[in-house]
PDB file of C-alpha atoms in Angstrom:
ATOM      1  CA  MET A   1      34.767   6.211 -14.365  1.00 50.00           C
ATOM      2  CA  ALA A   2      32.288   5.349 -11.610  1.00 61.00           C
ATOM      3  CA  GLY A   3      29.726   7.952 -10.582  1.00 72.00           C
ATOM      4  CA  ALA A   4      28.854   8.991  -7.057  1.00 86.00           C
ATOM      5  CA  PRO A   5      27.380   6.277  -4.823  1.00 93.00           C
ATOM      6  CA  ALA A   6      23.638   6.216  -4.346  1.00 95.00           C
ATOM      7  CA  ARG A   7      22.361   6.830  -0.809  1.00 96.00           C
ATOM      8  CA  TYR A   8      19.357   4.934   0.541  1.00 97.00           C
ATOM      9  CA  LEU A   9      17.213   5.100   3.641  1.00 98.00           C
ATOM     10  CA  VAL A  10      15.961   1.759   4.928  1.00 98.00           C
ATOM     11  CA  PHE A  11      13.560   0.996   7.739  1.00 98.00           C
ATOM     12  CA  PHE A  12      14.047  -2.395   9.341  1.00 98.00           C
ATOM     13  CA  GLN A  13      12.730  -4.458  12.242  1.00 98.00           C
ATOM     14  CA  TYR A  14      14.168  -7.251  14.360  1.00 98.00           C
ATOM     15  CA  PHE A  15      13.495  -9.585  17.253  1.00 97.00           C
ATOM     16  CA  GLY A  16      16.320  -8.529  19.552  1.00 97.00           C
ATOM     17  CA  THR A  17      16.668 -11.584  21.803  1.00 96.00           C
ATOM     18  CA  ARG A  18      19.166 -13.290  19.499  1.00 93.00           C
ATOM     19  CA  TYR A  19      21.520 -10.316  19.182  1.00 96.00           C
ATOM     20  CA  SER A  20      23.989  -8.342  21.276  1.00 96.00           C
ATOM     21  CA  GLY A  21      22.170  -5.185  20.190  1.00 96.00           C
ATOM     22  CA  VAL A  22      21.765  -3.410  16.882  1.00 97.00           C
ATOM     23  CA  MET A  23      25.341  -2.122  16.531  1.00 96.00           C
ATOM     24  CA  GLU A  24      28.092  -4.105  14.831  1.00 93.00           C
ATOM     25  CA  THR A  25      30.323  -6.279  17.026  1.00 91.00           C
ATOM     26  CA  LYS A  26      33.285  -8.562  16.479  1.00 86.00           C
ATOM     27  CA  SER A  27      32.129 -11.608  14.559  1.00 75.00           C
ATOM     28  CA  ASP A  28      33.726 -14.116  16.967  1.00 76.00           C
ATOM     29  CA  GLN A  29      31.332 -13.304  19.822  1.00 81.00           C
ATOM     30  CA  ALA A  30      28.601 -15.721  20.888  1.00 80.00           C
ATOM     31  CA  LEU A  31      26.030 -13.016  20.084  1.00 88.00           C
ATOM     32  CA  VAL A  32      26.681 -10.435  17.395  1.00 93.00           C
ATOM     33  CA  GLY A  33      24.862  -7.258  16.399  1.00 96.00           C
ATOM     34  CA  VAL A  34      22.021  -6.842  13.923  1.00 96.00           C
ATOM     35  CA  GLN A  35      24.342  -4.619  11.892  1.00 95.00           C
ATOM     36  CA  ASN A  36      26.654  -7.591  11.300  1.00 93.00           C
ATOM     37  CA  TYR A  37      23.880  -9.306   9.345  1.00 93.00           C
ATOM     38  CA  LEU A  38      22.736  -6.168   7.545  1.00 94.00           C
ATOM     39  CA  GLU A  39      26.208  -5.569   6.156  1.00 90.00           C
ATOM     40  CA  ALA A  40      26.766  -9.158   5.022  1.00 86.00           C
ATOM     41  CA  ALA A  41      25.014  -8.460   1.725  1.00 67.00           C
ATOM     42  CA  GLU A  42      27.459  -9.945  -0.799  1.00 61.00           C
ATOM     43  CA  GLN A  43      24.724 -10.898  -3.263  1.00 65.00           C
ATOM     44  CA  LEU A  44      24.240  -7.192  -4.086  1.00 72.00           C
ATOM     45  CA  LYS A  45      27.760  -7.154  -5.563  1.00 69.00           C
ATOM     46  CA  PRO A  46      28.597  -3.479  -4.895  1.00 69.00           C
ATOM     47  CA  SER A  47      31.991  -2.151  -5.944  1.00 68.00           C
ATOM     48  CA  ALA A  48      32.717  -0.978  -2.379  1.00 73.00           C
ATOM     49  CA  PRO A  49      31.783  -2.426   1.052  1.00 80.00           C
ATOM     50  CA  ILE A  50      28.349  -1.471   2.362  1.00 88.00           C
ATOM     51  CA  LYS A  51      28.157   0.372   5.689  1.00 92.00           C
ATOM     52  CA  PHE A  52      24.862   0.859   7.508  1.00 96.00           C
ATOM     53  CA  HIS A  53      24.673   4.120   9.475  1.00 97.00           C
ATOM     54  CA  ILE A  54      22.008   3.318  12.055  1.00 98.00           C
ATOM     55  CA  SER A  55      19.673   5.911  13.493  1.00 98.00           C
ATOM     56  CA  SER A  56      18.990   4.500  16.947  1.00 97.00           C
ATOM     57  CA  ARG A  57      21.068   2.264  19.153  1.00 95.00           C
ATOM     58  CA  THR A  58      19.308  -0.600  20.922  1.00 97.00           C
ATOM     59  CA  ASP A  59      20.855  -2.972  23.450  1.00 94.00           C
ATOM     60  CA  SER A  60      20.889  -6.739  23.728  1.00 95.00           C
ATOM     61  CA  GLY A  61      17.358  -8.091  24.118  1.00 96.00           C
ATOM     62  CA  VAL A  62      15.671  -4.894  22.890  1.00 98.00           C
ATOM     63  CA  HIS A  63      13.453  -5.156  19.795  1.00 98.00           C
ATOM     64  CA  ALA A  64      12.600  -2.783  16.956  1.00 98.00           C
ATOM     65  CA  LEU A  65       9.338  -2.454  15.090  1.00 98.00           C
ATOM     66  CA  ALA A  66      11.020   0.107  12.831  1.00 98.00           C
ATOM     67  CA  ASN A  67      14.608   1.272  13.207  1.00 98.00           C
ATOM     68  CA  ALA A  68      16.248   3.251  10.398  1.00 98.00           C
ATOM     69  CA  ALA A  69      19.612   3.438   8.673  1.00 98.00           C
ATOM     70  CA  HIS A  70      21.191   4.971   5.613  1.00 98.00           C
ATOM     71  CA  LEU A  71      23.739   3.309   3.361  1.00 96.00           C
ATOM     72  CA  ASP A  72      25.710   4.200   0.249  1.00 95.00           C
ATOM     73  CA  ILE A  73      26.010   1.735  -2.619  1.00 93.00           C
ATOM     74  CA  GLN A  74      28.611   2.203  -5.346  1.00 90.00           C
ATOM     75  CA  ARG A  75      27.838   0.070  -8.369  1.00 88.00           C
ATOM     76  CA  ALA A  76      30.283  -0.828 -11.115  1.00 87.00           C
ATOM     77  CA  PRO A  77      30.662   1.612 -14.039  1.00 87.00           C
ATOM     78  CA  GLY A  78      27.747   1.337 -16.425  1.00 87.00           C
ATOM     79  CA  ARG A  79      25.430  -0.232 -13.852  1.00 89.00           C
ATOM     80  CA  ALA A  80      22.354   1.748 -12.878  1.00 91.00           C
ATOM     81  CA  PRO A  81      21.674   2.394  -9.171  1.00 92.00           C
ATOM     82  CA  PHE A  82      19.377  -0.083  -7.464  1.00 92.00           C
ATOM     83  CA  THR A  83      15.768   0.950  -7.185  1.00 95.00           C
ATOM     84  CA  GLY A  84      14.210   0.896  -3.722  1.00 96.00           C
ATOM     85  CA  PRO A  85      12.254  -2.334  -4.429  1.00 96.00           C
ATOM     86  CA  GLN A  86      15.399  -4.037  -5.790  1.00 94.00           C
ATOM     87  CA  LEU A  87      17.355  -3.172  -2.645  1.00 95.00           C
ATOM     88  CA  LEU A  88      14.464  -4.274  -0.425  1.00 95.00           C
ATOM     89  CA  GLN A  89      14.191  -7.641  -2.163  1.00 94.00           C
ATOM     90  CA  GLY A  90      17.939  -8.243  -2.285  1.00 93.00           C
ATOM     91  CA  LEU A  91      18.548  -7.520   1.399  1.00 94.00           C
ATOM     92  CA  ASN A  92      15.571  -9.550   2.583  1.00 95.00           C
ATOM     93  CA  HIS A  93      16.650 -12.497   0.436  1.00 93.00           C
ATOM     94  CA  HIS A  94      19.947 -12.531   2.285  1.00 91.00           C
ATOM     95  CA  LEU A  95      18.340 -12.013   5.711  1.00 93.00           C
ATOM     96  CA  LYS A  96      15.807 -14.860   5.385  1.00 89.00           C
ATOM     97  CA  PRO A  97      17.337 -17.094   8.092  1.00 89.00           C
ATOM     98  CA  GLU A  98      17.332 -14.268  10.660  1.00 94.00           C
ATOM     99  CA  PRO A  99      14.448 -12.533  12.511  1.00 96.00           C
ATOM    100  CA  ILE A 100      15.443  -9.275  10.764  1.00 97.00           C
ATOM    101  CA  ARG A 101      13.397  -7.727   7.976  1.00 97.00           C
ATOM    102  CA  ILE A 102      13.808  -4.674   5.771  1.00 97.00           C
ATOM    103  CA  LEU A 103      10.457  -2.879   5.714  1.00 98.00           C
ATOM    104  CA  SER A 104      11.193  -0.268   3.050  1.00 97.00           C
ATOM    105  CA  ALA A 105      14.060   1.196   1.021  1.00 97.00           C
ATOM    106  CA  GLN A 106      14.200   4.490  -0.860  1.00 97.00           C
ATOM    107  CA  ARG A 107      16.734   6.800  -2.501  1.00 97.00           C
ATOM    108  CA  VAL A 108      17.549   9.949  -0.534  1.00 97.00           C
ATOM    109  CA  SER A 109      19.881  12.895  -0.964  1.00 96.00           C
ATOM    110  CA  SER A 110      23.607  12.389  -0.401  1.00 95.00           C
ATOM    111  CA  THR A 111      23.341  14.882   2.500  1.00 95.00           C
ATOM    112  CA  PHE A 112      20.738  12.805   4.370  1.00 97.00           C
ATOM    113  CA  HIS A 113      21.899  11.168   7.623  1.00 98.00           C
ATOM    114  CA  ALA A 114      19.706   8.597   9.376  1.00 98.00           C
ATOM    115  CA  ARG A 115      20.897   9.557  12.845  1.00 97.00           C
ATOM    116  CA  PHE A 116      21.281  13.321  12.661  1.00 97.00           C
ATOM    117  CA  CYS A 117      18.200  14.016  10.515  1.00 98.00           C
ATOM    118  CA  ALA A 118      15.783  12.223  12.837  1.00 98.00           C
ATOM    119  CA  LEU A 119      13.144  14.552  14.246  1.00 98.00           C
ATOM    120  CA  SER A 120      12.135  12.126  16.981  1.00 98.00           C
ATOM    121  CA  ARG A 121      12.270   8.551  18.195  1.00 98.00           C
ATOM    122  CA  THR A 122       9.340   6.742  19.810  1.00 98.00           C
ATOM    123  CA  TYR A 123       9.723   3.736  22.098  1.00 98.00           C
ATOM    124  CA  ILE A 124       7.101   1.456  23.600  1.00 98.00           C
ATOM    125  CA  TYR A 125       7.671  -0.592  26.734  1.00 98.00           C
ATOM    126  CA  ARG A 126       5.265  -3.518  27.226  1.00 97.00           C
ATOM    127  CA  LEU A 127       4.198  -4.417  30.759  1.00 96.00           C
ATOM    128  CA  LEU A 128       2.235  -7.540  31.718  1.00 94.00           C
ATOM    129  CA  LEU A 129       0.392  -7.052  35.004  1.00 92.00           C
ATOM    130  CA  GLY A 130      -1.367  -9.653  37.117  1.00 86.00           C
ATOM    131  CA  CYS A 131       1.290 -12.392  37.100  1.00 85.00           C
ATOM    132  CA  ALA A 132       1.937 -13.813  40.541  1.00 79.00           C
ATOM    133  CA  HIS A 133       4.843 -15.822  39.133  1.00 81.00           C
ATOM    134  CA  ARG A 134       6.919 -15.802  35.943  1.00 82.00           C
ATOM    135  CA  SER A 135       5.431 -19.170  34.972  1.00 83.00           C
ATOM    136  CA  GLN A 136       2.138 -17.382  34.290  1.00 84.00           C
ATOM    137  CA  ILE A 137       3.590 -15.413  31.372  1.00 88.00           C
ATOM    138  CA  PRO A 138       2.057 -16.862  28.178  1.00 87.00           C
ATOM    139  CA  VAL A 139       4.678 -18.753  26.230  1.00 87.00           C
ATOM    140  CA  PHE A 140       4.136 -16.577  23.143  1.00 87.00           C
ATOM    141  CA  GLU A 141       4.917 -13.467  25.211  1.00 92.00           C
ATOM    142  CA  GLN A 142       8.245 -14.718  26.564  1.00 90.00           C
ATOM    143  CA  ASP A 143      10.998 -12.179  25.801  1.00 94.00           C
ATOM    144  CA  LEU A 144       8.418  -9.637  24.582  1.00 96.00           C
ATOM    145  CA  CYS A 145       7.283  -8.020  27.837  1.00 96.00           C
ATOM    146  CA  TRP A 146       8.125  -7.528  31.512  1.00 96.00           C
ATOM    147  CA  ALA A 147       5.871  -8.983  34.195  1.00 94.00           C
ATOM    148  CA  PRO A 148       6.775  -7.127  37.420  1.00 93.00           C
ATOM    149  CA  PRO A 149       6.014  -9.244  40.493  1.00 86.00           C
ATOM    150  CA  GLY A 150       3.220  -8.278  42.823  1.00 80.00           C
ATOM    151  CA  GLY A 151       0.103  -8.304  40.667  1.00 79.00           C
ATOM    152  CA  PRO A 152      -1.777  -5.251  39.319  1.00 87.00           C
ATOM    153  CA  LEU A 153      -0.301  -1.774  39.669  1.00 92.00           C
ATOM    154  CA  PRO A 154      -2.069   1.549  40.364  1.00 95.00           C
ATOM    155  CA  ILE A 155      -1.994   3.087  36.891  1.00 95.00           C
ATOM    156  CA  PRO A 156      -3.289   6.532  38.043  1.00 95.00           C
ATOM    157  CA  ALA A 157      -0.357   6.905  40.464  1.00 95.00           C
ATOM    158  CA  MET A 158       2.112   5.899  37.749  1.00 96.00           C
ATOM    159  CA  ARG A 159       0.546   8.351  35.288  1.00 96.00           C
ATOM    160  CA  ALA A 160       0.840  11.150  37.821  1.00 95.00           C
ATOM    161  CA  ALA A 161       4.516  10.296  38.346  1.00 95.00           C
ATOM    162  CA  ALA A 162       5.100  10.249  34.575  1.00 96.00           C
ATOM    163  CA  GLN A 163       3.981  13.892  34.374  1.00 96.00           C
ATOM    164  CA  LEU A 164       7.007  14.851  36.482  1.00 96.00           C
ATOM    165  CA  LEU A 165       9.327  13.640  33.724  1.00 97.00           C
ATOM    166  CA  LEU A 166       7.661  15.375  30.786  1.00 97.00           C
ATOM    167  CA  GLY A 167       9.341  18.385  29.213  1.00 97.00           C
ATOM    168  CA  THR A 168      12.979  19.492  29.180  1.00 98.00           C
ATOM    169  CA  HIS A 169      15.188  18.316  32.054  1.00 97.00           C
ATOM    170  CA  ASP A 170      18.683  17.253  32.929  1.00 97.00           C
ATOM    171  CA  PHE A 171      18.111  13.477  32.923  1.00 97.00           C
ATOM    172  CA  SER A 172      21.491  12.552  34.440  1.00 96.00           C
ATOM    173  CA  THR A 173      19.794  10.401  37.103  1.00 96.00           C
ATOM    174  CA  PHE A 174      18.128   8.314  34.394  1.00 96.00           C
ATOM    175  CA  ARG A 175      21.155   7.611  32.249  1.00 94.00           C
ATOM    176  CA  SER A 176      23.430   4.623  32.653  1.00 91.00           C
ATOM    177  CA  PRO A 177      26.086   5.062  35.374  1.00 88.00           C
ATOM    178  CA  HIS A 178      28.714   3.614  33.004  1.00 80.00           C
ATOM    179  CA  ALA A 179      31.586   5.988  32.342  1.00 60.00           C
ATOM    180  CA  GLU A 180      31.053   6.197  28.570  1.00 66.00           C
ATOM    181  CA  ALA A 181      27.531   7.577  29.104  1.00 64.00           C
ATOM    182  CA  ALA A 182      28.884  10.576  31.029  1.00 69.00           C
ATOM    183  CA  ALA A 183      30.137  12.198  27.804  1.00 71.00           C
ATOM    184  CA  GLN A 184      26.583  12.773  26.561  1.00 83.00           C
ATOM    185  CA  ASN A 185      24.762  16.041  27.110  1.00 93.00           C
ATOM    186  CA  PRO A 186      22.188  14.969  29.747  1.00 95.00           C
ATOM    187  CA  VAL A 187      19.516  17.528  28.770  1.00 97.00           C
ATOM    188  CA  ARG A 188      16.652  15.964  26.833  1.00 97.00           C
ATOM    189  CA  THR A 189      13.071  16.959  26.036  1.00 98.00           C
ATOM    190  CA  LEU A 190      10.372  14.344  26.507  1.00 98.00           C
ATOM    191  CA  GLN A 191       7.566  15.184  24.099  1.00 98.00           C
ATOM    192  CA  LEU A 192       5.402  12.272  25.225  1.00 98.00           C
ATOM    193  CA  LEU A 193       5.321   9.877  28.184  1.00 98.00           C
ATOM    194  CA  GLN A 194       2.046   8.044  28.646  1.00 96.00           C
ATOM    195  CA  LEU A 195       0.683   4.762  29.951  1.00 97.00           C
ATOM    196  CA  GLN A 196      -1.965   3.202  27.768  1.00 96.00           C
ATOM    197  CA  PRO A 197      -3.750  -0.172  27.622  1.00 95.00           C
ATOM    198  CA  GLY A 198      -1.892  -2.692  25.506  1.00 93.00           C
ATOM    199  CA  HIS A 199      -2.713  -5.938  23.757  1.00 86.00           C
ATOM    200  CA  GLY A 200      -1.345  -9.438  24.093  1.00 83.00           C
ATOM    201  CA  LEU A 201      -1.380 -12.214  21.536  1.00 71.00           C
ATOM    202  CA  LEU A 202      -3.521 -14.344  23.842  1.00 59.00           C
ATOM    203  CA  GLY A 203      -5.271 -11.499  25.626  1.00 55.00           C
ATOM    204  CA  GLN A 204      -8.734 -12.854  24.892  1.00 56.00           C
ATOM    205  CA  HIS A 205      -7.977 -16.452  25.786  1.00 54.00           C
ATOM    206  CA  PRO A 206     -10.073 -17.562  28.798  1.00 54.00           C
ATOM    207  CA  LEU A 207      -7.032 -18.926  30.630  1.00 60.00           C
ATOM    208  CA  HIS A 208      -5.381 -15.502  30.531  1.00 57.00           C
ATOM    209  CA  ARG A 209      -8.271 -13.210  31.398  1.00 62.00           C
ATOM    210  CA  GLY A 210      -6.655 -12.104  34.646  1.00 73.00           C
ATOM    211  CA  LEU A 211      -3.653 -10.640  32.857  1.00 86.00           C
ATOM    212  CA  GLU A 212      -3.433  -7.015  31.725  1.00 90.00           C
ATOM    213  CA  PHE A 213      -1.092  -5.582  29.129  1.00 93.00           C
ATOM    214  CA  TRP A 214      -0.041  -1.954  29.452  1.00 96.00           C
ATOM    215  CA  GLU A 215       2.324   0.080  27.319  1.00 97.00           C
ATOM    216  CA  VAL A 216       4.568   2.958  28.295  1.00 98.00           C
ATOM    217  CA  LYS A 217       4.939   5.147  25.204  1.00 98.00           C
ATOM    218  CA  VAL A 218       7.740   7.708  25.189  1.00 98.00           C
ATOM    219  CA  LYS A 219       8.885  10.126  22.495  1.00 98.00           C
ATOM    220  CA  SER A 220      11.870  12.473  22.213  1.00 98.00           C
ATOM    221  CA  LYS A 221      14.332  13.684  19.614  1.00 97.00           C
ATOM    222  CA  SER A 222      16.952  11.526  21.324  1.00 96.00           C
ATOM    223  CA  PHE A 223      17.521   9.578  24.534  1.00 96.00           C
ATOM    224  CA  LEU A 224      20.387   8.942  26.899  1.00 95.00           C
ATOM    225  CA  TYR A 225      21.839   5.455  27.168  1.00 93.00           C
ATOM    226  CA  ARG A 226      19.262   3.271  28.986  1.00 94.00           C
ATOM    227  CA  GLN A 227      17.113   6.295  29.809  1.00 96.00           C
ATOM    228  CA  VAL A 228      13.832   4.667  28.761  1.00 98.00           C
ATOM    229  CA  ARG A 229      14.405   1.481  30.750  1.00 98.00           C
ATOM    230  CA  ARG A 230      15.380   3.439  33.849  1.00 97.00           C
ATOM    231  CA  MET A 231      12.345   5.709  33.597  1.00 97.00           C
ATOM    232  CA  VAL A 232      10.014   2.730  33.164  1.00 98.00           C
ATOM    233  CA  GLY A 233      11.641   0.946  36.104  1.00 97.00           C
ATOM    234  CA  ALA A 234      11.158   4.033  38.269  1.00 97.00           C
ATOM    235  CA  LEU A 235       7.465   4.295  37.283  1.00 97.00           C
ATOM    236  CA  VAL A 236       6.919   0.629  38.157  1.00 96.00           C
ATOM    237  CA  ALA A 237       8.688   1.192  41.489  1.00 96.00           C
ATOM    238  CA  VAL A 238       6.216   4.022  42.155  1.00 95.00           C
ATOM    239  CA  GLY A 239       3.332   1.684  41.357  1.00 95.00           C
ATOM    240  CA  GLN A 240       4.730  -0.978  43.675  1.00 94.00           C
ATOM    241  CA  GLY A 241       5.067   1.516  46.520  1.00 93.00           C
ATOM    242  CA  ARG A 242       8.862   1.178  46.600  1.00 93.00           C
ATOM    243  CA  LEU A 243       9.377   4.739  45.399  1.00 93.00           C
ATOM    244  CA  ALA A 244       7.256   7.713  46.451  1.00 92.00           C
ATOM    245  CA  PRO A 245       6.231  10.075  43.613  1.00 87.00           C
ATOM    246  CA  GLY A 246       7.887  12.955  45.479  1.00 88.00           C
ATOM    247  CA  ARG A 247      11.099  10.968  45.636  1.00 91.00           C
ATOM    248  CA  LEU A 248      11.016  10.648  41.849  1.00 93.00           C
ATOM    249  CA  GLN A 249      11.082  14.443  41.600  1.00 93.00           C
ATOM    250  CA  GLU A 250      14.007  14.552  44.048  1.00 95.00           C
ATOM    251  CA  LEU A 251      15.922  11.962  42.031  1.00 95.00           C
ATOM    252  CA  LEU A 252      15.423  13.985  38.845  1.00 95.00           C
ATOM    253  CA  GLU A 253      16.803  17.089  40.569  1.00 95.00           C
ATOM    254  CA  LEU A 254      19.793  15.208  42.042  1.00 96.00           C
ATOM    255  CA  ARG A 255      21.211  14.591  38.548  1.00 95.00           C
ATOM    256  CA  GLU A 256      23.175  11.589  39.785  1.00 94.00           C
ATOM    257  CA  PRO A 257      22.932   8.202  37.966  1.00 94.00           C
ATOM    258  CA  ARG A 258      23.871   6.214  41.072  1.00 93.00           C
ATOM    259  CA  ALA A 259      21.034   7.791  43.060  1.00 94.00           C
ATOM    260  CA  LEU A 260      18.459   5.651  41.252  1.00 93.00           C
ATOM    261  CA  PRO A 261      17.911   2.395  43.210  1.00 88.00           C
ATOM    262  CA  PRO A 262      19.540  -0.637  41.541  1.00 82.00           C
ATOM    263  CA  HIS A 263      16.171  -2.384  41.159  1.00 84.00           C
ATOM    264  CA  ALA A 264      14.685   0.526  39.224  1.00 89.00           C
ATOM    265  CA  THR A 265      15.863  -0.443  35.746  1.00 94.00           C
ATOM    266  CA  ALA A 266      13.377  -2.332  33.608  1.00 97.00           C
ATOM    267  CA  PRO A 267      14.764  -5.409  31.803  1.00 97.00           C
ATOM    268  CA  PRO A 268      15.416  -5.137  28.058  1.00 97.00           C
ATOM    269  CA  GLN A 269      12.906  -7.652  26.720  1.00 97.00           C
ATOM    270  CA  GLY A 270       9.867  -5.380  27.078  1.00 97.00           C
ATOM    271  CA  LEU A 271      11.379  -2.488  25.108  1.00 98.00           C
ATOM    272  CA  PHE A 272      10.579  -1.820  21.440  1.00 98.00           C
ATOM    273  CA  LEU A 273      11.834   0.971  19.218  1.00 98.00           C
ATOM    274  CA  HIS A 274       8.488   1.864  17.662  1.00 98.00           C
ATOM    275  CA  SER A 275       9.427   4.441  15.040  1.00 98.00           C
ATOM    276  CA  VAL A 276      11.908   7.052  13.820  1.00 98.00           C
ATOM    277  CA  GLU A 277      10.433  10.187  12.271  1.00 98.00           C
ATOM    278  CA  TYR A 278      11.897  12.421   9.546  1.00 98.00           C
ATOM    279  CA  SER A 279      10.688  15.535   7.747  1.00 97.00           C
ATOM    280  CA  HIS A 280       9.190  15.218   4.267  1.00 95.00           C
ATOM    281  CA  THR A 281      11.899  17.542   2.993  1.00 94.00           C
ATOM    282  CA  ASP A 282      14.691  15.224   4.134  1.00 93.00           C
ATOM    283  CA  LEU A 283      12.917  12.239   2.585  1.00 94.00           C
ATOM    284  CA  ALA A 284      12.614  13.897  -0.813  1.00 89.00           C
ATOM    285  CA  PRO A 285      14.291  11.892  -3.604  1.00 86.00           C
ATOM    286  CA  PRO A 286      17.699  13.146  -4.761  1.00 85.00           C
ATOM    287  CA  SER A 287      17.843  15.790  -7.452  1.00 74.00           C
ATOM    288  CA  ALA A 288      20.680  18.068  -8.500  1.00 49.00           C
ATOM    289  CA  PRO A 289      23.906  18.061  -6.424  1.00 48.00           C
ATOM    290  CA  ALA A 290      23.024  19.565  -3.067  1.00 43.00           C
ATOM    291  CA  GLU A 291      24.872  22.211  -1.180  1.00 42.00           C
ATOM    292  CA  GLU A 292      27.102  21.055   1.636  1.00 44.00           C
ATOM    293  CA  GLU A 293      24.293  20.826   4.166  1.00 55.00           C
ATOM    294  CA  LEU A 294      23.141  18.110   6.485  1.00 61.00           C
ATOM    295  CA  CYS A 295      19.403  18.011   7.280  1.00 71.00           C
ATOM    296  CA  GLY A 296      18.974  21.748   7.070  1.00 58.00           C
ATOM    297  CA  LEU A 297      22.178  22.498   9.019  1.00 51.00           C
ATOM    298  CA  SER A 298      25.596  23.227   7.620  1.00 41.00           C
ATOM    299  CA  ARG A 299      28.132  20.606   8.650  1.00 40.00           C
ATOM    300  CA  LYS A 300      29.983  23.284  10.625  1.00 38.00           C
ATOM    301  CA  GLU A 301      26.843  24.077  12.629  1.00 34.00           C
ATOM    302  CA  PHE A 302      25.979  20.483  13.540  1.00 32.00           C
ATOM    303  CA  ILE A 303      27.151  19.337  16.935  1.00 31.00           C
ATOM    304  CA  THR A 304      26.575  15.743  17.992  1.00 26.00           C
TER     305      THR A 304
END
């Protein structure tokens, strides 16, 4: 008789341009999701299909330096569970043709959940300033940053505007206006929102000395659909003089997605999921059968 499946946490990264997003899609589409490739792991020969439960959704064109997922693997009777290194090697062997890599794999408790146990998610949005025209974007930075037109931007004004968004707010104005997004609780707490100097692959090349890379770093337990891109777009609009800082405060208080100007959504290619954080307790290796709890909360108490 087969024992209980082993649960694993994996961190993985991907170059998002080639995919419809991270979530699984129908396989007959021109672009499919990263999850489609993660779950096509036949060489592991489990006794039941593998399902990746992904921590953080990313859209088409968005990249991840480190997303997270958990998965359960049921091996045939008499076969020992995979070790973390075995799972890491097996998945990466299968993924070799794709710009997707498993960074780490480890056993976790059967009550661990990659989405619900996350303490926070951190995103970075890469801006390239100083380009008068798209043709000035270095070829190695294509699809990895956004170069807003109009040259340099006043960083101090954008930083001042960012302070208005910090803390706990109803972020309805900054979520997607699509109907499915309306079901989410719009209250979120931004723990961090800062603009900091960034680095480009060719930043020191003499032909690119007039270009400046900046990063918008934002951290929260969770985000609304497209919230980060809409906040970054609004900050850039402030820098370009198309949106007054006071107007940004008014838009936040309006709590209306359609109030944000259509141009104030940053494109996907500059956005990177930087990291997903968990507590050391939740990452502890499995021991004796756990009580029916999920990340410190009873299943009855947890509300998505």
